[in-house]
């Protein structure tokens, strides 16, 4: 069975999805989970793009040991040198250099001739090789590039030291047949192609990213790139979980496998969904809530008789329902600590005590606390970590179908004082948000508000995600509570706290720069 390397770019290309902005702690949390999942390479960011990106790439490179950490770079000496400073502490420093190679990109974006693109790439790879043991070079928009130009430039960058050649379908344009032909052509016509691994990186504009990635693997690619849940710019990237599971289930056909720990997939997907605020559609392959649900009587009957009648993937394979030890109000701190560690979280004593208190108060209201509830509590704790300017203390909302909704909110302000105010709105959530805005000052423009329940049941936790523009900062926030209005207030405060944090320069992640 051929081993395919998995290159995860959730933290770089995935973060380019509109409205997604992971903070420093969240990036670290995601990188640790990707390491547990067993990805070979983590693209942690674009170090030269901002101080925030530099710091988080450095932190990830210095900490993660089980996966190789890489960062993106243009064919620019300053980018390469900055990336080295961020990545040099890693176990296996790796650089990812990219430049556009299609006529459209060279002419209109780069304003460079094909010869200049070759020269730039060769110089950049040579410079990178003086520092990095591993260098990957990407031909951005490769799938709309001239084949013979690709052959020429690839031969030269391999000679210069690139050991991975990535051929992205940057705009999600190709068909399976075309991508197969591209990979075969490069393999057969680049004289030194045996000295490099070919990599595939597909976008999902036409809904073909998974199929195209698999087609490229069939044609000899040795590395596949993508993101968890397929998050990314526009329609997103190829979903790594879909590709890994397709290779597993159809190994009779593809005769290739990844090194992923497949039963970490569901947990990774849930984490990315929570931290990105991008909910996973119920019908999404592999990780959607309905992926293993059988509704029709005929299907249910078949599955009960023999699950293989309608189920090609077992829930256990991807970690659905795995280790679902339910906690309740009698569970103690020890069991709780074990549970959060088994879910992949590291918590300080102080965090542990705080979340345990939240857990106890939830257990008074909800009979069974599931893994997902605990992940929600933990991720809210992590979301608030180092960003606690304001805190919601109490909330009272007066709503009736015929009166004007009024909210009274008590907050703890950054000086530790308790402040209180009340305001009205056209609905309960608006009343809460008007009140908070008046108390804090500044203008918050709410761009998105989403609510979902964690697990089923009438006593389920509510999780609210907001995206807002607060005083020129685009920020997201999350809040979890038994009550939807309390969750809404917490999400709003969390977003404002993050914006204030960015303004103070305590978290540099606000400077998100898309490639
Ligand atoms: O889609 C793309 O071409 C990219 C490159 C930067 C590799 O993300
Ligand atoms: Zn991309």
XYZ file of C-alpha atoms in Angstrom, residues 43-491:
449
model
C 0.935 24.743 7.262
C 0.719 27.057 10.252
C 0.475 30.395 8.414
C 2.288 32.956 6.299
C 4.980 34.305 8.665
C 5.904 37.427 6.686
C 2.299 38.554 6.320
C 1.930 39.970 9.837
C 3.499 39.950 13.283
C 0.596 37.878 14.524
C 1.110 35.241 11.874
C 4.847 35.174 12.625
C 4.277 34.667 16.362
C 1.722 31.917 15.953
C 3.773 30.027 13.340
C 6.782 30.257 15.634
C 4.824 29.042 18.639
C 3.448 26.085 16.669
C 6.857 25.196 15.153
C 8.492 25.318 18.591
C 5.781 23.187 20.203
C 4.496 20.594 17.726
C 6.756 17.570 17.472
C 4.728 14.884 15.725
C 4.122 16.742 12.442
C 6.444 18.828 10.289
C 5.483 22.520 10.477
C 5.661 24.732 7.412
C 4.915 28.333 6.503
C 4.030 30.060 3.250
C 6.350 32.452 1.438
C 6.422 34.420 -1.788
C 9.549 34.160 -3.949
C 10.903 37.104 -1.980
C 14.091 36.984 0.119
C 12.493 38.891 2.993
C 9.604 36.396 3.181
C 11.991 33.455 3.183
C 14.228 34.928 5.883
C 11.245 35.840 8.054
C 9.810 32.345 7.609
C 13.137 30.857 8.691
C 13.094 32.890 11.909
C 9.605 31.586 12.632
C 10.234 27.962 11.676
C 13.819 27.254 12.623
C 12.890 25.906 16.069
C 10.793 23.120 14.557
C 11.758 19.446 14.384
C 11.810 19.453 10.599
C 11.700 23.064 9.270
C 10.010 23.249 5.914
C 9.254 26.156 3.605
C 6.413 26.489 1.122
C 7.223 28.939 -1.675
C 4.585 29.837 -4.242
C 4.297 31.897 -7.423
C 1.646 32.116 -10.150
C 2.475 30.232 -13.350
C -0.664 30.628 -15.476
C -0.706 33.283 -18.208
C -3.507 35.063 -16.306
C -1.503 35.229 -13.074
C 1.844 36.098 -14.691
C 0.433 38.801 -16.922
C -2.260 40.416 -14.797
C -1.280 39.757 -11.189
C 2.498 39.475 -11.160
C 3.182 41.550 -14.297
C 6.162 39.312 -14.951
C 7.360 37.439 -18.016
C 7.557 33.629 -17.864
C 11.377 33.943 -17.848
C 11.239 36.250 -14.829
C 8.955 33.787 -13.037
C 11.488 31.006 -13.678
C 14.401 33.128 -12.525
C 12.574 34.290 -9.403
C 11.547 30.777 -8.464
C 15.010 29.313 -8.943
C 16.633 32.068 -6.903
C 14.051 31.763 -4.141
C 14.398 27.980 -3.891
C 18.211 28.253 -3.869
C 18.073 30.885 -1.141
C 15.604 28.821 0.902
C 17.779 25.720 0.572
C 20.620 27.535 2.327
C 18.457 27.509 5.454
C 15.669 24.952 5.201
C 16.229 21.194 4.992
C 12.906 20.845 3.126
C 11.507 23.134 0.449
C 8.195 22.864 -1.384
C 7.485 24.973 -4.443
C 3.939 25.649 -5.677
C 2.891 26.670 -9.169
C -0.156 28.732 -8.243
C -2.980 28.212 -10.771
C -1.050 25.253 -12.202
C -4.202 23.746 -13.651
C -4.620 26.742 -15.989
C -0.909 26.950 -16.829
C 0.809 25.993 -20.062
C 2.027 22.396 -19.748
C 5.341 22.932 -21.465
C 6.042 26.004 -19.356
C 5.322 23.913 -16.251
C 7.721 21.209 -17.447
C 10.452 23.798 -17.947
C 10.067 25.607 -14.630
C 9.573 22.443 -12.573
C 12.790 20.895 -13.893
C 14.660 24.042 -12.853
C 13.184 24.353 -9.360
C 13.876 20.687 -8.670
C 17.467 21.268 -9.752
C 17.553 24.257 -7.399
C 16.558 22.003 -4.486
C 12.754 21.795 -4.260
C 11.735 18.351 -3.132
C 7.963 18.783 -3.286
C 6.232 20.267 -6.324
C 2.666 21.337 -5.711
C 0.282 21.767 -8.643
C -2.744 23.595 -7.222
C -6.119 23.944 -8.829
C -6.297 27.417 -7.316
C -9.702 28.318 -8.728
C -11.344 24.877 -8.610
C -11.591 24.654 -12.375
C -10.359 21.290 -13.634
C -12.108 17.983 -14.184
C -10.814 14.644 -12.935
C -9.628 13.624 -16.352
C -7.718 16.863 -16.857
C -5.948 16.717 -13.497
C -4.979 13.086 -14.093
C -3.490 14.079 -17.445
C -1.628 17.028 -15.875
C 0.048 14.882 -13.212
C 0.937 12.147 -15.689
C 2.356 14.690 -18.145
C 4.579 16.259 -15.495
C 5.768 12.867 -14.259
C 6.575 11.686 -17.771
C 8.066 14.878 -19.205
C 10.039 16.511 -16.401
C 13.390 14.707 -16.668
C 14.165 14.907 -12.922
C 10.580 14.344 -11.697
C 11.698 11.232 -9.799
C 13.657 13.546 -7.458
C 10.505 15.252 -6.165
C 7.132 14.377 -4.703
C 4.180 15.797 -6.626
C 1.474 17.347 -4.476
C -2.183 18.085 -5.201
C -4.061 21.085 -3.761
C -7.628 21.484 -4.995
C -10.308 24.094 -4.424
C -14.001 23.325 -4.470
C -15.544 25.980 -6.728
C -17.257 23.348 -8.872
C -17.764 20.904 -6.015
C -15.025 18.611 -7.353
C -12.139 19.168 -4.915
C -12.249 15.725 -3.305
C -12.731 13.922 -6.618
C -9.952 15.929 -8.252
C -7.535 15.300 -5.366
C -8.211 11.569 -5.579
C -7.738 11.666 -9.359
C -4.351 13.365 -8.900
C -3.364 10.694 -6.366
C -4.342 8.047 -8.907
C -2.036 9.732 -11.406
C 0.937 9.579 -9.069
C 0.727 12.500 -6.637
C 2.445 11.532 -3.386
C 1.050 14.344 -1.249
C -2.453 15.713 -0.801
C -3.288 19.158 0.571
C -6.533 20.370 2.051
C -8.335 21.538 5.145
C -10.573 20.033 7.797
C -14.256 20.363 6.845
C -13.016 21.846 3.552
C -12.981 25.385 4.969
C -11.213 27.969 2.829
C -11.496 30.851 0.421
C -14.757 30.998 -1.635
C -16.194 27.448 -1.837
C -13.245 26.176 0.176
C -10.508 23.584 -0.166
C -10.550 19.827 -0.531
C -11.783 18.177 2.690
C -8.943 16.102 4.074
C -11.276 13.878 6.074
C -13.176 12.919 2.918
C -9.990 12.065 1.040
C -8.498 10.035 3.898
C -11.701 8.044 4.367
C -12.142 7.508 0.614
C -8.614 6.082 0.471
C -9.406 3.813 3.406
C -12.782 2.577 2.224
C -11.690 2.171 -1.408
C -8.157 0.929 -0.819
C -9.007 -1.916 -3.196
C -9.142 0.753 -5.920
C -6.664 3.474 -4.906
C -4.091 1.180 -3.286
C -2.891 4.120 -1.210
C -3.342 5.189 2.391
C -2.642 8.100 4.688
C -1.103 7.915 8.146
C -4.106 9.629 9.741
C -5.628 8.313 12.949
C -9.061 8.166 11.420
C -10.976 7.984 14.688
C -9.718 11.496 15.523
C -11.592 12.868 12.495
C -14.923 13.693 14.123
C -13.295 15.439 17.073
C -11.052 17.475 14.765
C -14.019 18.413 12.616
C -16.053 19.521 15.649
C -13.159 21.623 16.920
C -12.680 23.360 13.567
C -16.378 23.962 13.216
C -16.561 25.578 16.653
C -13.447 27.691 16.350
C -14.122 28.832 12.788
C -17.825 29.416 13.344
C -18.420 27.522 10.095
C -21.032 24.938 10.891
C -20.792 21.574 9.188
C -23.855 20.871 7.018
C -25.759 17.820 8.332
C -25.419 16.033 5.027
C -21.666 16.587 4.690
C -19.795 13.391 3.820
C -17.957 11.685 6.704
C -18.496 14.363 9.387
C -22.068 15.650 8.915
C -24.604 14.804 11.629
C -26.634 12.768 9.159
C -23.676 10.912 7.660
C -24.671 7.802 9.631
C -28.385 8.441 10.068
C -30.871 6.118 8.379
C -34.335 7.533 8.018
C -36.265 5.338 5.617
C -37.851 2.228 7.069
C -36.363 0.022 4.371
C -32.855 1.346 5.066
C -33.276 0.997 8.835
C -34.472 -2.552 8.428
C -31.491 -3.356 6.181
C -28.960 -1.792 8.560
C -30.413 -3.670 11.534
C -30.077 -6.948 9.636
C -26.595 -6.154 8.398
C -25.072 -2.671 8.607
C -23.163 -3.116 5.343
C -26.465 -3.009 3.415
C -26.507 0.788 3.529
C -23.431 1.785 5.521
C -20.036 1.807 3.835
C -18.322 3.731 6.643
C -18.851 2.747 10.271
C -19.290 5.628 12.725
C -16.501 4.152 14.869
C -14.010 4.473 12.023
C -14.129 8.273 12.174
C -14.664 8.546 15.923
C -18.390 9.216 15.982
C -19.682 8.046 19.373
C -16.170 6.959 20.336
C -15.350 7.167 24.005
C -18.689 8.787 24.694
C -18.528 8.456 28.439
C -21.347 10.542 29.753
C -20.765 12.658 32.831
C -23.450 13.779 35.235
C -23.856 15.926 38.312
C -22.219 13.327 40.548
C -19.014 13.232 38.492
C -16.013 14.569 40.357
C -13.080 16.749 39.391
C -10.901 13.728 38.683
C -13.299 12.182 36.151
C -13.796 15.602 34.629
C -10.051 16.176 34.292
C -9.627 12.762 32.625
C -12.415 13.577 30.252
C -11.027 16.901 29.100
C -7.585 15.375 28.648
C -9.043 12.528 26.595
C -10.694 15.186 24.434
C -7.287 16.670 23.718
C -7.426 19.794 25.893
C -4.696 20.993 28.163
C -5.967 23.100 31.001
C -4.156 24.913 33.773
C -5.344 24.287 37.361
C -7.162 27.600 37.281
C -8.892 26.841 33.966
C -9.795 23.399 35.185
C -11.463 24.771 38.314
C -13.340 27.380 36.311
C -14.647 24.963 33.703
C -15.471 22.373 36.364
C -17.666 24.983 38.056
C -19.411 25.657 34.718
C -19.801 21.921 34.244
C -21.413 21.524 37.687
C -23.825 24.323 37.029
C -24.698 22.777 33.648
C -25.142 19.361 35.264
C -27.777 20.864 37.563
C -29.811 21.797 34.521
C -29.024 18.961 32.121
C -29.215 15.274 32.981
C -26.373 13.976 30.824
C -23.294 15.920 29.816
C -21.784 14.617 26.583
C -18.369 15.044 24.991
C -19.778 17.759 22.782
C -21.065 19.714 25.786
C -17.629 19.534 27.377
C -15.934 20.567 24.143
C -18.294 23.553 24.023
C -17.437 24.556 27.603
C -13.727 24.132 26.979
C -13.762 25.982 23.722
C -15.641 28.867 25.307
C -13.079 28.957 28.090
C -10.276 28.969 25.519
C -12.062 31.627 23.459
C -12.159 33.880 26.495
C -8.607 33.110 27.578
C -6.474 36.234 27.723
C -9.333 38.369 26.400
C -11.370 39.076 29.509
C -11.939 42.818 29.393
C -15.669 42.593 30.038
C -17.651 39.747 31.590
C -21.393 39.149 31.608
C -22.585 38.928 35.198
C -26.365 38.995 34.997
C -28.971 39.363 32.314
C -32.676 40.004 32.497
C -34.917 40.286 29.463
C -38.510 41.344 29.369
C -40.281 40.042 26.286
C -43.943 39.806 25.361
C -45.611 39.591 21.970
C -47.223 42.994 22.509
C -44.622 44.968 24.471
C -41.215 46.411 23.592
C -38.407 43.972 24.461
C -36.185 45.402 27.195
C -32.885 44.027 28.478
C -31.068 44.821 31.711
C -27.431 43.756 31.696
C -24.814 43.725 34.436
C -21.187 43.542 33.319
C -17.850 43.443 35.062
C -15.683 46.083 33.401
C -11.874 45.991 32.882
C -11.373 47.765 36.250
C -13.269 44.992 38.017
C -16.281 47.233 38.699
C -19.865 46.146 38.223
C -21.807 48.278 35.763
C -25.456 48.039 34.804
C -27.731 49.488 32.135
C -30.951 48.765 30.259
C -32.157 49.394 26.703
C -34.833 48.266 24.286
C -34.725 46.632 20.870
C -37.064 45.267 18.257
C -36.389 41.749 19.576
C -34.832 40.255 22.704
C -31.389 39.694 21.165
C -31.316 43.215 19.774
C -32.300 44.614 23.178
C -29.394 42.736 24.780
C -26.967 43.935 22.111
C -28.149 47.568 22.273
C -27.642 47.533 26.024
C -24.148 46.070 25.832
C -23.103 48.480 23.079
C -24.317 51.431 25.126
C -22.407 50.224 28.178
C -19.133 49.604 26.385
C -19.265 52.443 23.851
C -17.943 52.259 20.300
C -19.883 50.953 17.354
C -20.477 47.273 16.669
C -21.832 46.331 13.266
C -23.222 42.783 13.536
C -22.557 40.953 10.276
C -23.554 37.429 11.166
C -25.360 35.712 14.013
C -25.784 31.944 14.183
C -27.179 29.677 16.811
C -27.131 25.928 17.200
C -27.882 23.414 19.872
C -25.160 21.135 21.124
C -26.557 17.592 20.990
C -30.309 17.015 21.062
C -32.918 17.369 23.782
C -34.855 20.321 25.155
C -32.201 20.903 27.804
C -29.412 21.128 25.199
C -26.771 23.825 25.436
C -27.115 26.708 22.987
C -24.032 27.847 21.122
C -24.013 31.271 19.488
C -21.510 32.541 16.955
C -21.322 36.214 15.989
C -19.254 38.058 13.428
C -18.998 41.808 13.801
C -17.090 44.870 12.844
C -16.186 46.627 16.088
C -14.477 49.963 15.653
C -12.801 48.836 12.412
C -11.814 45.337 13.595
C -13.561 42.358 12.054
C -13.922 39.864 14.890
C -15.902 36.767 15.714
C -17.109 35.627 19.110
C -18.687 32.546 20.646
C -20.875 31.984 23.642
C -22.402 28.891 25.181
C -25.159 28.683 27.783
C -28.336 26.818 28.594
C -30.296 29.852 27.584
C -30.125 31.301 24.082
C -30.126 34.917 25.272
C -27.307 34.331 27.717
C -25.326 32.527 24.981
C -26.029 35.492 22.671
C -24.774 38.002 25.243
C -21.641 35.972 25.914
C -20.828 35.668 22.203
